[in-house]
Amino acid sequence: MTIELIKQLLDACYLAKRAREMLPALPEGVTSS
């Protein structure tokens, strides 16, 4: 794996985490994998 690819993966994980924190709570019965 290249450094660039690793950085892209980390950025994607970070953005996904931020997005989930900013979103309101998911409706009951909906789970995030």
Short mmCIF file of C-alpha atoms in Angstrom, two decimals:
data_model
loop_
_atom_site.label_atom_id
_atom_site.label_comp_id
_atom_site.label_asym_id
_atom_site.label_seq_id
_atom_site.Cartn_x
_atom_site.Cartn_y
_atom_site.Cartn_z
CA MET A 1 0.00 0.00 0.00
CA THR A 2 1.28 3.44 -0.83
CA ILE A 3 1.34 6.33 1.61
CA GLU A 4 -1.11 8.21 -0.61
CA LEU A 5 -3.62 5.35 -0.53
CA ILE A 6 -3.34 5.07 3.24
CA LYS A 7 -3.95 8.81 3.60
CA GLN A 8 -7.03 8.56 1.38
CA LEU A 9 -8.41 5.70 3.47
CA LEU A 10 -7.83 7.61 6.71
CA ASP A 11 -9.49 10.72 5.28
CA ALA A 12 -12.51 8.67 4.17
CA CYS A 13 -12.84 7.06 7.61
CA TYR A 14 -12.52 10.44 9.32
CA LEU A 15 -15.13 12.08 7.10
CA ALA A 16 -17.53 9.17 7.57
CA LYS A 17 -17.13 9.41 11.34
CA ARG A 18 -17.73 13.17 11.29
CA ALA A 19 -20.80 12.76 9.07
CA ARG A 20 -22.28 10.14 11.40
CA GLU A 21 -21.72 12.38 14.43
CA MET A 22 -23.38 15.35 12.71
CA LEU A 23 -26.42 13.39 11.56
CA PRO A 24 -29.39 13.10 13.92
CA ALA A 25 -29.96 9.74 15.59
CA LEU A 26 -31.03 7.05 13.16
CA PRO A 27 -34.69 5.95 13.26
CA GLU A 28 -35.35 2.92 15.41
CA GLY A 29 -34.72 -0.33 13.56
CA VAL A 30 -32.02 1.19 11.38
CA THR A 31 -28.48 0.13 12.20
CA SER A 32 -25.23 1.35 10.73
CA SER A 33 -22.77 -1.37 9.87
#
